[in-house]
N, CA and C atoms as an extended XYZ file, in Angstrom:
594
Properties=species:S:1:pos:R:3:atomname:S:1:resname:S:1:resid:I:1 pbc="F F F"
N         1.064       -0.823        0.098 N   MET     1
C         0.017        0.339        0.006 CA  MET     1
C         1.173        1.195       -0.024 C   MET     1
N         1.891        1.404        0.624 N   PRO     2
C         2.393        2.958        0.527 CA  PRO     2
C         3.046        3.150       -1.284 C   PRO     2
N         3.295        1.952       -1.723 N   ARG     3
C         3.735        2.696       -3.101 CA  ARG     3
C         3.133        3.132       -4.194 C   ARG     3
N         1.817        2.445       -3.366 N   ALA     4
C         0.388        2.468       -4.759 CA  ALA     4
C         0.231        3.868       -4.124 C   ALA     4
N         0.525        4.122       -2.398 N   LEU     5
C         0.000        5.407       -2.023 CA  LEU     5
C         0.395        6.323       -2.687 C   LEU     5
N         2.129        6.559       -3.029 N   SER     6
C         2.665        7.162       -2.765 CA  SER     6
C         2.336        8.000       -4.884 C   SER     6
N         2.238        6.956       -5.544 N   ALA     7
C         2.271        6.640       -6.642 CA  ALA     7
C         0.481        7.942       -6.875 C   ALA     7
N        -0.112        7.410       -6.701 N   TRP     8
C        -1.458        7.847       -7.070 CA  TRP     8
C        -1.719        9.672       -5.744 C   TRP     8
N        -0.576        9.385       -4.973 N   ARG     9
C        -0.643       11.520       -4.538 CA  ARG     9
C        -0.291       12.303       -5.633 C   ARG     9
N         0.544       11.393       -5.826 N   GLY    10
C         1.449       12.386       -6.956 CA  GLY    10
C         0.740       12.280       -8.352 C   GLY    10
N        -0.374       12.199       -8.347 N   ASN    11
C        -1.337       12.819       -9.308 CA  ASN    11
C        -2.170       13.705       -8.701 C   ASN    11
N        -2.661       13.304       -7.572 N   TYR    12
C        -3.257       14.070       -6.681 CA  TYR    12
C        -2.893       14.499       -5.203 C   TYR    12
N        -2.350       15.415       -5.635 N   PRO    13
C        -1.667       15.514       -4.704 CA  PRO    13
C        -2.325       16.287       -3.490 C   PRO    13
N        -3.629       17.227       -3.982 N   GLU    14
C        -4.586       18.190       -3.018 CA  GLU    14
C        -5.168       17.153       -1.783 C   GLU    14
N        -5.425       15.771       -2.678 N   LEU    15
C        -6.548       15.079       -1.334 CA  LEU    15
C        -5.454       14.121       -0.522 C   LEU    15
N        -6.502       13.479        0.454 N   ARG    16
C        -5.795       13.294        2.036 CA  ARG    16
C        -6.729       11.871        1.350 C   ARG    16
N        -6.218       11.104        2.417 N   VAL    17
C        -6.440        9.307        2.623 CA  VAL    17
C        -6.556        9.423        3.817 C   VAL    17
N        -7.861        8.393        4.493 N   GLN    18
C        -7.809        8.020        5.742 CA  GLN    18
C        -7.568        6.063        5.465 C   GLN    18
N        -6.335        5.780        6.069 N   LEU    19
C        -6.088        4.230        6.345 CA  LEU    19
C        -7.048        3.251        7.320 C   LEU    19
N        -7.482        2.733        6.876 N   VAL    20
C        -7.973        2.255        8.165 CA  VAL    20
C        -8.098        0.654        8.175 C   VAL    20
N        -7.317        0.151        9.894 N   GLU    21
C        -6.857       -1.322        9.249 CA  GLU    21
C        -7.795       -2.600       10.203 C   GLU    21
N        -8.159       -3.330        9.206 N   PHE    22
C        -8.866       -4.610       10.263 CA  PHE    22
C        -7.582       -5.811       11.471 C   PHE    22
N        -8.786       -6.371       11.914 N   ARG    23
C        -7.981       -7.900       12.518 CA  ARG    23
C        -8.329       -8.812       11.420 C   ARG    23
N        -9.832       -8.650       11.307 N   HIS    24
C       -10.013       -9.670       10.442 CA  HIS    24
C       -10.942       -9.249        8.992 C   HIS    24
N       -10.566      -10.421        7.863 N   THR    25
C       -11.427      -10.008        6.564 CA  THR    25
C       -12.857       -9.417        6.795 C   THR    25
N       -13.277      -10.683        7.991 N   ASP    26
C       -15.101      -10.155        7.810 CA  ASP    26
C       -15.560       -8.890        8.818 C   ASP    26
N       -14.423       -7.812        8.722 N   ASP    27
C       -14.168       -6.735        9.583 CA  ASP    27
C       -14.481       -5.690        8.455 C   ASP    27
N       -13.938       -5.832        7.662 N   LEU    28
C       -13.665       -5.409        6.443 CA  LEU    28
C       -14.587       -5.832        5.586 C   LEU    28
N       -15.324       -6.503        5.478 N   ILE    29
C       -16.364       -6.621        4.505 CA  ILE    29
C       -17.919       -5.871        5.113 C   ILE    29
N       -17.495       -6.107        6.053 N   ALA    30
C       -18.740       -5.666        7.061 CA  ALA    30
C       -18.955       -4.145        7.002 C   ALA    30
N       -18.140       -3.359        6.504 N   ALA    31
C       -17.436       -1.993        6.688 CA  ALA    31
C       -17.538       -1.556        5.511 C   ALA    31
N       -16.917       -2.481        4.234 N   MET    32
C       -17.374       -1.844        3.231 CA  MET    32
C       -19.235       -2.130        2.511 C   MET    32
N       -19.816       -3.094        3.191 N   GLU    33
C       -21.398       -3.387        3.320 CA  GLU    33
C       -22.077       -2.234        3.396 C   GLU    33
N       -21.429       -1.650        4.789 N   ALA    34
C       -21.644       -0.178        5.395 CA  ALA    34
C       -21.577        1.113        4.778 C   ALA    34
N       -21.344        0.863        3.640 N   GLY    35
C       -20.945        2.244        3.046 CA  GLY    35
C       -19.688        2.834        4.020 C   GLY    35
N       -19.489        2.451        4.351 N   ASN    36
C       -17.915        2.421        5.510 CA  ASN    36
C       -16.662        3.374        4.464 C   ASN    36
N       -16.822        2.885        3.359 N   ALA    37
C       -15.324        3.259        2.988 CA  ALA    37
C       -15.291        3.018        0.884 C   ALA    37
N       -15.164        3.576        0.859 N   ASP    38
C       -15.788        3.638       -0.947 CA  ASP    38
C       -14.392        2.229       -1.965 C   ASP    38
N       -12.941        2.003       -0.667 N   LEU    39
C       -12.972        0.833       -1.168 CA  LEU    39
C       -11.748        0.105       -0.311 C   LEU    39
N       -11.700       -1.015       -0.630 N   ALA    40
C       -11.233       -2.297        0.633 CA  ALA    40
C        -9.947       -2.625       -0.433 C   ALA    40
N        -9.048       -3.376        0.017 N   VAL    41
C        -8.012       -4.444       -0.032 CA  VAL    41
C        -7.873       -5.549        0.077 C   VAL    41
N        -8.171       -6.512        0.617 N   GLY    42
C        -7.950       -7.969        1.046 CA  GLY    42
C        -7.676       -9.396        0.564 C   GLY    42
N        -8.617      -10.335        0.878 N   PRO    43
C        -8.312      -11.104        0.752 CA  PRO    43
C       -10.707      -10.694       -0.673 C   PRO    43
N        -9.993      -11.638       -1.355 N   THR    44
C       -11.365      -11.670       -2.544 CA  THR    44
C       -12.957      -12.619       -1.571 C   THR    44
N       -13.738      -11.863       -1.335 N   PRO    45
C       -15.327      -11.753       -0.785 CA  PRO    45
C       -15.492      -12.778       -1.168 C   PRO    45
N       -15.949      -13.772       -0.696 N   PRO    46
C       -17.071      -14.657       -1.291 CA  PRO    46
C       -18.417      -14.659       -1.784 C   PRO    46
N       -18.883      -13.841       -2.906 N   ASN    47
C       -20.133      -13.762       -3.508 CA  ASN    47
C       -20.287      -11.984       -4.032 C   ASN    47
N       -19.607      -11.313       -3.665 N   TRP    48
C       -19.351      -10.022       -3.762 CA  TRP    48
C       -19.790       -9.427       -4.611 C   TRP    48
N       -21.323       -8.564       -4.725 N   ASP    49
C       -21.654       -8.367       -5.772 CA  ASP    49
C       -21.290       -7.096       -6.851 C   ASP    49
N       -20.283       -6.380       -5.666 N   GLY    50
C       -19.767       -5.105       -6.492 CA  GLY    50
C       -18.366       -5.104       -7.213 C   GLY    50
N       -17.496       -4.439       -7.910 N   PRO    51
C       -16.470       -4.463       -8.701 CA  PRO    51
C       -15.339       -5.045       -8.352 C   PRO    51
N       -13.857       -5.823       -8.428 N   THR    52
C       -13.341       -6.163       -7.813 CA  THR    52
C       -12.436       -6.023       -9.326 C   THR    52
N       -10.646       -6.217       -9.087 N   ARG    53
C        -9.506       -5.873       -9.124 CA  ARG    53
C        -9.005       -7.172       -8.618 C   ARG    53
N        -8.163       -8.287       -8.783 N   GLU    54
C        -7.459       -8.935       -8.600 CA  GLU    54
C        -6.272       -8.105       -8.472 C   GLU    54
N        -5.592       -8.461       -6.856 N   ILE    55
C        -3.797       -7.708       -7.249 CA  ILE    55
C        -3.031       -8.812       -7.352 C   ILE    55
N        -3.684      -10.522       -7.327 N   GLY    56
C        -2.493      -11.226       -7.379 CA  GLY    56
C        -2.647      -12.387       -5.437 C   GLY    56
N        -1.816      -13.141       -5.766 N   ILE    57
C        -1.667      -14.240       -4.584 CA  ILE    57
C        -0.588      -14.575       -4.225 C   ILE    57
N        -1.400      -13.981       -2.479 N   GLU    58
C        -0.755      -13.757       -1.160 CA  GLU    58
C         0.078      -14.897       -0.676 C   GLU    58
N         1.329      -14.910       -0.790 N   GLU    59
C         2.571      -15.924        0.044 CA  GLU    59
C         2.270      -16.589        1.451 C   GLU    59
N         2.419      -17.400        1.539 N   PHE    60
C         2.073      -17.030        3.863 CA  PHE    60
C         3.772      -17.453        3.907 C   PHE    60
N         4.720      -17.419        4.162 N   VAL    61
C         5.944      -18.157        4.609 CA  VAL    61
C         5.461      -18.608        6.076 C   VAL    61
N         7.054      -19.429        6.810 N   ILE    62
C         7.563      -19.174        8.134 CA  ILE    62
C         8.569      -18.661        7.927 C   ILE    62
N         8.604      -17.642        9.819 N   VAL    63
C         9.716      -17.451        9.903 CA  VAL    63
C        10.038      -17.875       11.410 C   VAL    63
N        11.178      -17.804       11.593 N   ALA    64
C        12.012      -18.718       12.688 CA  ALA    64
C        13.586      -17.523       12.769 C   ALA    64
N        14.031      -16.887       14.164 N   SER    65
C        15.212      -17.185       14.181 CA  SER    65
C        16.373      -17.560       13.309 C   SER    65
N        17.417      -17.852       13.658 N   SER    66
C        18.372      -17.891       12.521 CA  SER    66
C        18.425      -19.440       13.224 C   SER    66
N        18.601      -19.058       14.587 N   ASP    67
C        18.974      -20.324       14.986 CA  ASP    67
C        18.226      -21.726       15.497 C   ASP    67
N        16.982      -21.298       15.135 N   ALA    68
C        15.953      -22.207       15.367 CA  ALA    68
C        16.305      -23.667       14.538 C   ALA    68
N        15.688      -24.446       15.185 N   ASP    69
C        16.788      -26.464       14.703 CA  ASP    69
C        15.200      -26.468       13.771 C   ASP    69
N        15.864      -26.141       12.740 N   LEU    70
C        14.731      -26.100       11.358 CA  LEU    70
C        15.709      -26.562       10.160 C   LEU    70
N        15.907      -27.738        9.454 N   PRO    71
C        16.729      -28.276        8.300 CA  PRO    71
C        16.609      -26.541        7.447 C   PRO    71
N        17.500      -26.875        6.789 N   THR    72
C        18.043      -25.450        6.030 CA  THR    72
C        17.891      -25.757        4.399 C   THR    72
N        18.253      -27.350        4.043 N   GLU    73
C        18.867      -27.936        3.251 CA  GLU    73
C        17.833      -27.126        1.551 C   GLU    73
N        16.776      -27.309        2.201 N   SER    74
C        15.848      -26.888        1.094 CA  SER    74
C        14.778      -25.240        1.798 C   SER    74
N        14.628      -24.419        1.331 N   SER    75
C        13.134      -23.830        1.376 CA  SER    75
C        11.837      -23.956        1.692 C   SER    75
N        11.725      -25.044        1.263 N   ARG    76
C        10.471      -26.044        1.943 CA  ARG    76
C        10.475      -26.889        2.825 C   ARG    76
N         9.414      -26.610        3.989 N   ILE    77
C         9.046      -27.633        5.197 CA  ILE    77
C         7.968      -27.814        4.916 C   ILE    77
N         7.937      -28.672        5.287 N   ARG    78
C         6.392      -29.879        5.469 CA  ARG    78
C         5.775      -29.719        7.151 C   ARG    78
N         4.749      -29.235        6.804 N   MET    79
C         4.271      -28.423        8.086 CA  MET    79
C         3.882      -30.174        9.056 C   MET    79
N         4.011      -30.620        8.616 N   ALA    80
C         3.457      -32.093        9.651 CA  ALA    80
C         4.527      -32.281       10.452 C   ALA    80
N         5.647      -31.916        9.822 N   ASP    81
C         7.003      -31.572       10.913 CA  ASP    81
C         7.234      -30.600       11.557 C   ASP    81
N         6.497      -30.150       11.790 N   LEU    82
C         6.440      -28.686       12.879 CA  LEU    82
C         5.411      -28.845       13.712 C   LEU    82
N         4.724      -30.007       14.546 N   ALA    83
C         4.098      -30.431       15.088 CA  ALA    83
C         4.666      -30.399       16.457 C   ALA    83
N         5.619      -30.585       16.788 N   GLU    84
C         6.285      -29.944       18.502 CA  GLU    84
C         6.983      -29.055       18.356 C   GLU    84
N         7.218      -28.420       17.840 N   HIS    85
C         7.742      -26.499       18.008 CA  HIS    85
C         6.984      -26.279       18.819 C   HIS    85
N         6.510      -24.331       19.144 N   GLU    86
C         5.919      -23.767       19.712 CA  GLU    86
C         5.992      -22.887       19.116 C   GLU    86
N         5.023      -22.429       18.437 N   TRP    87
C         4.260      -21.526       17.868 CA  TRP    87
C         4.075      -19.532       18.033 C   TRP    87
N         4.381      -18.505       17.583 N   VAL    88
C         3.990      -17.046       17.939 CA  VAL    88
C         2.707      -17.112       17.116 C   VAL    88
N         1.766      -17.427       17.640 N   HIS    89
C         0.484      -17.016       16.783 CA  HIS    89
C        -0.719      -15.553       17.309 C   HIS    89
N        -1.670      -15.915       16.953 N   PHE    90
C        -2.565      -14.623       16.919 CA  PHE    90
C        -3.868      -14.557       18.029 C   PHE    90
N        -3.918      -13.761       18.668 N   THR    91
C        -5.317      -13.305       19.191 CA  THR    91
C        -6.167      -14.220       18.112 C   THR    91
N        -7.631      -14.607       18.633 N   PRO    92
C        -8.522      -14.832       17.915 CA  PRO    92
C        -9.341      -14.051       17.413 C   PRO    92
N        -9.362      -13.066       17.605 N   GLN    93
C        -9.842      -11.600       16.967 CA  GLN    93
C        -9.108      -11.642       15.783 C   GLN    93
N        -8.261      -11.717       15.186 N   SER    94
C        -7.151      -11.624       14.149 CA  SER    94
C        -7.779      -12.371       13.127 C   SER    94
N        -7.347      -12.638       12.495 N   GLY    95
C        -8.485      -13.385       10.453 CA  GLY    95
C        -6.981      -14.506       10.413 C   GLY    95
N        -5.145      -13.450       11.037 N   LEU    96
C        -5.085      -14.474       10.719 CA  LEU    96
C        -4.628      -15.787       11.564 C   LEU    96
N        -5.021      -15.493       12.540 N   SER    97
C        -5.234      -16.806       13.689 CA  SER    97
C        -6.014      -17.630       12.671 C   SER    97
N        -6.777      -17.510       12.325 N   GLU    98
C        -7.412      -18.890       11.580 CA  GLU    98
C        -6.632      -19.965       10.624 C   GLU    98
N        -5.785      -18.555        9.720 N   ILE    99
C        -5.383      -19.022        9.500 CA  ILE    99
C        -4.083      -20.055        9.315 C   ILE    99
N        -3.105      -19.993       10.273 N   LEU   100
C        -2.386      -20.538       11.177 CA  LEU   100
C        -3.063      -21.987       11.217 C   LEU   100
N        -4.552      -21.819       11.964 N   ASP   101
C        -5.269      -23.413       12.389 CA  ASP   101
C        -5.499      -23.720       11.610 C   ASP   101
N        -6.071      -23.953       10.986 N   HIS   102
C        -6.554      -24.652        9.546 CA  HIS   102
C        -5.383      -24.817        9.122 C   HIS   102
N        -4.085      -23.985        8.571 N   ALA   103
C        -3.008      -24.912        7.568 CA  ALA   103
C        -2.222      -26.181        9.330 C   ALA   103
N        -2.522      -25.893       10.553 N   CYS   104
C        -1.518      -27.231       11.541 CA  CYS   104
C        -2.551      -28.089       11.080 C   CYS   104
N        -4.140      -27.426       11.644 N   GLU   105
C        -5.321      -28.957       11.275 CA  GLU   105
C        -5.112      -29.368        9.573 C   GLU   105
N        -4.548      -28.911        8.784 N   ALA   106
C        -4.570      -29.509        7.904 CA  ALA   106
C        -3.975      -30.743        7.696 C   ALA   106
N        -2.330      -30.236        8.801 N   ALA   107
C        -1.085      -30.926        8.491 CA  ALA   107
C        -0.962      -32.452        9.883 C   ALA   107
N        -2.280      -32.276       10.549 N   GLY   108
C        -2.555      -33.375       11.259 CA  GLY   108
C        -1.979      -32.473       13.561 C   GLY   108
N        -2.084      -31.339       13.390 N   PHE   109
C        -1.678      -31.140       14.786 CA  PHE   109
C        -2.189      -30.134       14.764 C   PHE   109
N        -2.454      -29.078       16.223 N   GLU   110
C        -2.658      -28.389       17.135 CA  GLU   110
C        -1.544      -27.305       17.244 C   GLU   110
N        -1.523      -25.985       16.825 N   PRO   111
C        -0.195      -25.181       17.000 CA  PRO   111
C        -0.086      -25.680       19.032 C   PRO   111
N         1.149      -25.581       19.471 N   ARG   112
C         1.474      -25.287       20.700 CA  ARG   112
C         1.912      -23.792       20.632 C   ARG   112
N         1.106      -22.837       21.830 N   VAL   113
C         1.322      -21.382       21.456 CA  VAL   113
C         2.305      -21.122       22.544 C   VAL   113
N         3.559      -20.563       21.796 N   SER   114
C         4.286      -19.801       22.874 CA  SER   114
C         3.535      -17.877       23.564 C   SER   114
N         3.201      -17.618       22.456 N   VAL   115
C         3.185      -15.993       22.643 CA  VAL   115
C         1.687      -15.746       21.577 C   VAL   115
N         0.887      -14.869       22.036 N   ARG   116
C         0.360      -14.322       20.959 CA  ARG   116
C         0.200      -12.576       20.931 C   ARG   116
N        -0.116      -12.732       19.944 N   THR   117
C         0.193      -11.213       18.823 CA  THR   117
C        -1.673      -10.229       17.768 C   THR   117
N        -0.879       -9.568       17.916 N   GLU   118
C        -2.422       -9.292       16.733 CA  GLU   118
C        -1.606       -8.949       15.437 C   GLU   118
N        -1.133       -9.067       15.021 N   GLN   119
C        -0.359       -8.422       13.607 CA  GLN   119
C         0.629       -8.758       12.723 C   GLN   119
N         0.638       -9.193       12.406 N   GLY   120
C         2.175      -10.616       11.477 CA  GLY   120
C         3.158       -9.479       11.550 C   GLY   120
N         3.310       -8.618       11.256 N   PRO   121
C         4.767       -7.455       11.919 CA  PRO   121
C         5.406       -8.076       13.290 C   PRO   121
N         4.271       -7.663       13.765 N   ALA   122
C         4.261       -8.285       15.392 CA  ALA   122
C         5.288       -9.384       15.936 C   ALA   122
N         4.411      -10.268       14.970 N   ALA   123
C         4.740      -12.219       14.833 CA  ALA   123
C         6.022      -12.389       14.497 C   ALA   123
N         6.699      -11.191       13.283 N   ILE   124
C         7.942      -11.873       12.715 CA  ILE   124
C         8.842      -11.804       14.146 C   ILE   124
N         8.839       -9.861       14.495 N   ASN   125
C         9.527       -9.528       15.704 CA  ASN   125
C         9.618      -10.405       16.470 C   ASN   125
N         8.806      -11.211       16.798 N   LEU   126
C         8.739      -12.642       18.281 CA  LEU   126
C         9.532      -13.772       17.691 C   LEU   126
N         8.607      -13.594       15.953 N   ALA   127
C         9.959      -15.153       16.043 CA  ALA   127
C        11.029      -14.810       15.972 C   ALA   127
N        12.340      -13.836       15.351 N   LEU   128
C        12.709      -13.701       15.514 CA  LEU   128
C        14.107      -13.173       16.384 C   LEU   128
N        13.506      -13.198       18.084 N   THR   129
C        13.211      -13.369       18.880 CA  THR   129
C        13.722      -14.564       19.690 C   THR   129
N        13.343      -15.991       18.630 N   GLY   130
C        13.473      -17.266       19.010 CA  GLY   130
C        12.275      -17.757       20.142 C   GLY   130
N        10.868      -17.136       20.324 N   LEU   131
C         9.817      -17.196       20.973 CA  LEU   131
C         8.906      -18.470       20.160 C   LEU   131
N         9.313      -18.178       18.608 N   GLY   132
C         8.758      -19.900       18.293 CA  GLY   132
C         8.867      -19.579       17.018 C   GLY   132
N         7.867      -19.865       15.833 N   LEU   133
C         7.845      -20.253       14.645 CA  LEU   133
C         6.927      -19.515       14.206 C   LEU   133
N         6.473      -18.404       13.687 N   ALA   134
C         5.242      -17.639       13.089 CA  ALA   134
C         5.510      -18.310       11.776 C   ALA   134
N         3.676      -18.298       11.194 N   LEU   135
C         3.246      -18.130        9.342 CA  LEU   135
C         2.824      -16.440        9.361 C   LEU   135
N         3.333      -16.109        8.478 N   VAL   136
C         2.926      -14.943        7.642 CA  VAL   136
C         2.716      -14.707        6.545 C   VAL   136
N         1.700      -13.074        6.372 N   PRO   137
C         2.052      -12.742        4.602 CA  PRO   137
C         3.507      -12.790        4.041 C   PRO   137
N         4.095      -13.577        3.471 N   GLY   138
C         5.340      -12.745        2.692 CA  GLY   138
C         5.692      -11.294        2.971 C   GLY   138
N         4.500      -10.877        2.579 N   ASN   139
C         4.805       -8.914        1.663 CA  ASN   139
C         4.690       -8.267        3.366 C   ASN   139
N         4.906       -8.892        4.417 N   ASN   140
C         4.895       -7.924        5.922 CA  ASN   140
C         6.776       -8.385        5.901 C   ASN   140
N         7.391       -9.148        5.148 N   ILE   141
C         8.683       -9.377        6.036 CA  ILE   141
C         9.694       -8.525        5.168 C   ILE   141
N         9.950       -7.451        5.661 N   PRO   142
C        11.651       -6.899        5.363 CA  PRO   142
C        12.558       -6.559        5.049 C   PRO   142
N        13.072       -6.697        3.968 N   PRO   143
C        14.157       -7.029        3.232 CA  PRO   143
C        15.010       -7.333        4.242 C   PRO   143
N        14.928       -6.148        5.188 N   TRP   144
C        16.825       -6.634        6.238 CA  TRP   144
C        16.364       -8.043        6.780 C   TRP   144
N        14.912       -8.292        6.806 N   PHE   145
C        15.074       -9.601        7.674 CA  PHE   145
C        16.159      -10.643        7.469 C   PHE   145
N        17.025      -11.333        9.382 N   GLU   146
C        17.693      -11.765        9.485 CA  GLU   146
C        17.476      -13.410        9.253 C   GLU   146
N        16.028      -13.724        9.858 N   GLY   147
C        15.923      -15.234       10.094 CA  GLY   147
C        15.717      -15.882        8.997 C   GLY   147
N        15.450      -16.927        9.067 N   ALA   148
C        14.516      -18.066        8.268 CA  ALA   148
C        13.780      -17.926        7.744 C   ALA   148
N        13.683      -18.174        6.443 N   VAL   149
C        12.855      -18.189        6.335 CA  VAL   149
C        12.164      -19.208        4.518 C   VAL   149
N        10.867      -19.728        5.028 N   LEU   150
C        10.521      -21.847        4.527 CA  LEU   150
C         9.217      -21.481        3.539 C   LEU   150
N         8.799      -22.141        3.376 N   ARG   151
C         7.504      -22.185        1.931 CA  ARG   151
C         7.303      -23.311        3.322 C   ARG   151
N         5.990      -23.217        3.448 N   PRO   152
C         5.070      -24.418        4.394 CA  PRO   152
C         4.794      -25.232        3.106 C   PRO   152
N         4.769      -26.307        3.190 N   ASP   153
C         4.671      -27.542        2.067 CA  ASP   153
C         3.344      -28.247        2.622 C   ASP   153
N         2.194      -28.340        2.479 N   PRO   154
C         1.419      -27.876        1.651 CA  PRO   154
C         1.516      -26.164        0.779 C   PRO   154
N         1.511      -25.242        0.639 N   PRO   155
C         1.925      -24.082        0.610 CA  PRO   155
C         0.523      -23.221        0.985 C   PRO   155
N         0.334      -22.362        1.875 N   VAL   156
C        -0.432      -21.511        2.195 CA  VAL   156
C        -0.503      -20.272        1.467 C   VAL   156
N        -1.766      -19.543        0.768 N   ARG   157
C        -1.459      -18.985       -0.317 CA  ARG   157
C        -3.639      -18.581        0.164 C   ARG   157
N        -3.641      -17.033       -0.576 N   ARG   158
C        -5.028      -16.655       -0.117 CA  ARG   158
C        -4.894      -15.307       -1.957 C   ARG   158
N        -5.986      -14.750       -2.333 N   GLU   159
C        -6.168      -14.454       -3.575 CA  GLU   159
C        -6.164      -12.909       -2.974 C   GLU   159
N        -5.912      -12.394       -3.298 N   LEU   160
C        -5.967      -10.548       -2.648 CA  LEU   160
C        -6.592       -9.830       -3.861 C   LEU   160
N        -8.046       -9.248       -3.629 N   SER   161
C        -8.123       -7.859       -4.761 CA  SER   161
C        -8.289       -6.544       -3.880 C   SER   161
N        -8.814       -5.747       -4.308 N   VAL   162
C        -9.604       -4.325       -4.672 CA  VAL   162
C       -10.716       -4.159       -4.986 C   VAL   162
N       -11.223       -3.462       -4.258 N   TYR   163
C       -13.150       -4.238       -3.905 CA  TYR   163
C       -13.690       -3.310       -3.344 C   TYR   163
N       -14.563       -2.457       -4.659 N   THR   164
C       -15.879       -1.239       -3.992 CA  THR   164
C       -17.100       -1.691       -4.003 C   THR   164
N       -17.399       -1.004       -3.795 N   ARG   165
C       -19.238       -1.147       -3.726 CA  ARG   165
C       -20.215       -1.087       -5.061 C   ARG   165
N       -20.146        0.014       -5.629 N   VAL   166
C       -20.093        0.079       -7.284 CA  VAL   166
C       -19.542        0.970       -7.392 C   VAL   166
N       -19.334        0.844       -8.721 N   ARG   167
C       -18.789        1.443      -10.182 CA  ARG   167
C       -17.716        2.822       -9.475 C   ARG   167
N       -16.280        2.657       -9.550 N   PRO   168
C       -15.647        3.577       -8.592 CA  PRO   168
C       -15.533        4.370       -9.640 C   PRO   168
N       -16.004        5.957       -9.046 N   ASP   169
C       -15.400        7.301       -9.400 CA  ASP   169
C       -14.026        7.434      -10.334 C   ASP   169
N       -13.808        8.453      -11.180 N   PRO   170
C       -12.595        8.480      -12.257 CA  PRO   170
C       -11.244        8.779      -11.166 C   PRO   170
N       -11.155        9.065       -9.910 N   ILE   171
C       -10.472        9.189       -8.766 CA  ILE   171
C        -9.803        8.666       -8.142 C   ILE   171
N       -11.409        7.519       -7.940 N   THR   172
C       -10.888        6.117       -6.833 CA  THR   172
C       -10.969        5.224       -7.791 C   THR   172
N       -11.404        5.129       -9.629 N   ALA   173
C       -10.114        4.665      -10.350 CA  ALA   173
C        -9.028        4.318      -10.148 C   ALA   173
N        -8.842        5.623      -10.480 N   ALA   174
C        -7.214        5.644      -10.261 CA  ALA   174
C        -6.129        5.034       -9.179 C   ALA   174
N        -7.297        5.081       -7.931 N   PHE   175
C        -6.297        4.914       -7.088 CA  PHE   175
C        -6.119        3.071       -7.229 C   PHE   175
N        -7.383        2.407       -7.788 N   VAL   176
C        -7.625        1.133       -7.520 CA  VAL   176
C        -6.551        0.364       -9.152 C   VAL   176
N        -5.982        1.515       -9.777 N   GLU   177
C        -4.897        0.883      -10.544 CA  GLU   177
C        -3.812        1.273       -9.831 C   GLU   177
N        -3.524        2.276       -9.507 N   ALA   178
C        -2.277        2.612       -8.420 CA  ALA   178
C        -1.823        1.499       -7.685 C   ALA   178
N        -2.924        0.867       -6.993 N   ILE   179
C        -2.545       -0.149       -5.777 CA  ILE   179
C        -2.888       -1.328       -6.812 C   ILE   179
N        -3.437       -1.887       -8.069 N   ALA   180
C        -3.277       -2.742       -8.614 CA  ALA   180
C        -1.312       -2.568       -9.796 C   ALA   180
N        -1.219       -1.847      -10.090 N   ASP   181
C         0.291       -1.459      -10.353 CA  ASP   181
C         1.624       -1.701      -10.042 C   ASP   181
N         0.879       -1.012       -7.651 N   GLU   182
C         2.449       -1.141       -7.661 CA  GLU   182
C         2.259       -1.692       -6.205 C   GLU   182
N         0.834       -2.591       -6.170 N   THR   183
C         1.144       -3.299       -4.743 CA  THR   183
C         2.268       -4.699       -4.873 C   THR   183
N         2.286       -5.136       -4.281 N   LEU   184
C         3.736       -6.266       -5.359 CA  LEU   184
C         3.612       -7.399       -3.156 C   LEU   184
N         2.795       -7.957       -4.012 N   VAL   185
C         2.550       -9.432       -3.610 CA  VAL   185
C         2.835      -10.671       -2.620 C   VAL   185
N         3.703      -10.692       -3.262 N   THR   186
C         5.043      -11.175       -2.379 CA  THR   186
C         6.413      -10.856       -2.921 C   THR   186
N         7.207       -9.698       -2.151 N   PRO   187
C         7.941       -9.237       -2.117 CA  PRO   187
C        10.003      -10.405       -3.592 C   PRO   187
N        10.009       -9.568       -4.193 N   PRO   188
C        11.277      -10.532       -4.682 CA  PRO   188
C        12.334      -10.773       -3.516 C   PRO   188
N        12.460      -10.051       -2.487 N   HIS   189
C        13.248      -10.405       -1.726 CA  HIS   189
C        12.504      -11.240       -1.448 C   HIS   189
N        12.000      -11.655       -1.084 N   ILE   190
C        10.631      -12.994       -0.804 CA  ILE   190
C        10.992      -14.321       -1.851 C   ILE   190
N        10.861      -13.889       -2.966 N   LEU   191
C        10.500      -14.694       -4.033 CA  LEU   191
C        12.216      -15.567       -4.493 C   LEU   191
N        12.925      -14.409       -3.913 N   SER   192
C        14.640      -14.742       -3.853 CA  SER   192
C        15.145      -16.066       -3.389 C   SER   192
N        14.438      -15.271       -1.654 N   ARG   193
C        14.760      -16.936       -1.168 CA  ARG   193
C        14.101      -18.075       -0.738 C   ARG   193
N        13.166      -17.888       -1.410 N   LEU   194
C        12.231      -19.085       -1.765 CA  LEU   194
C        12.569      -19.985       -2.518 C   LEU   194
N        13.432      -19.485       -3.676 N   ASN   195
C        14.218      -19.886       -4.905 CA  ASN   195
C        13.000      -19.780       -6.124 C   ASN   195
N        12.520      -18.518       -5.422 N   LEU   196
C        11.385      -18.551       -6.911 CA  LEU   196
C        11.681      -17.798       -7.868 C   LEU   196
N        12.550      -16.694       -7.840 N   ALA   197
C        12.791      -15.609       -8.417 CA  ALA   197
C        12.449      -15.584      -10.016 C   ALA   197
N        11.489      -14.479      -10.160 N   GLN   198
C        10.821      -14.336      -11.475 CA  GLN   198
C        12.183      -13.647      -12.453 C   GLN   198
C-alpha cells in the first residue's frame, strides 16, 4: 500500500487518504457493506456483487530465528514436521489466527502457542527473538530480515483484490489502478529466498 499511495498522491497531491486497518476480513467486508469506505484491499470476498480487481496471490511463509532447529537444505518445510515446535500465534480476533489454525489442522496437529499477538509484523519480530515459529504473509517481511524464511508444504496462499461497492468514480478508479500496479503481493526479496525468483 505505501507504494500505491505514493504513486496516486503524485497525481492527486491535494487529496488526503484515511487508511483504516481491520484485524479480520469479516470486519473489512462488513465495513464495506455498510458504506464506510470507498474501497477495500484484502482477500477476495465470497459472493461479492460489486466491482473487484484481482491484485495477486499472497504467499504465506514460516519465519523463525536464524538459530531455530529447522532443516536448512531446502526452502520448503512440511507443516506436519512442525508439530512439536512452539508457535507465535495470533489473537482469536485476528484473521491470521484462522489461517495458522487451518494450516496446522490440515497437517494433523494443533499449534503449541508460546505467545499471541495481533499483527504479522509483531509476530515476525517475536519469532526472530526465538519465541517460536510464525506463519505470516511474505509481504510483511522486510528485506533486512535475518531469520529463517521457509515455504510451508503444502503452500498457504490467498487471493487478494481491491474491491468497491459500486463502479468507482475516476479518482477512486485511479487509486484502484495504482494499487493493482504498485502492490507487491510477494516481494522479490521473498521470492529469491524461496528460490522462486522471476
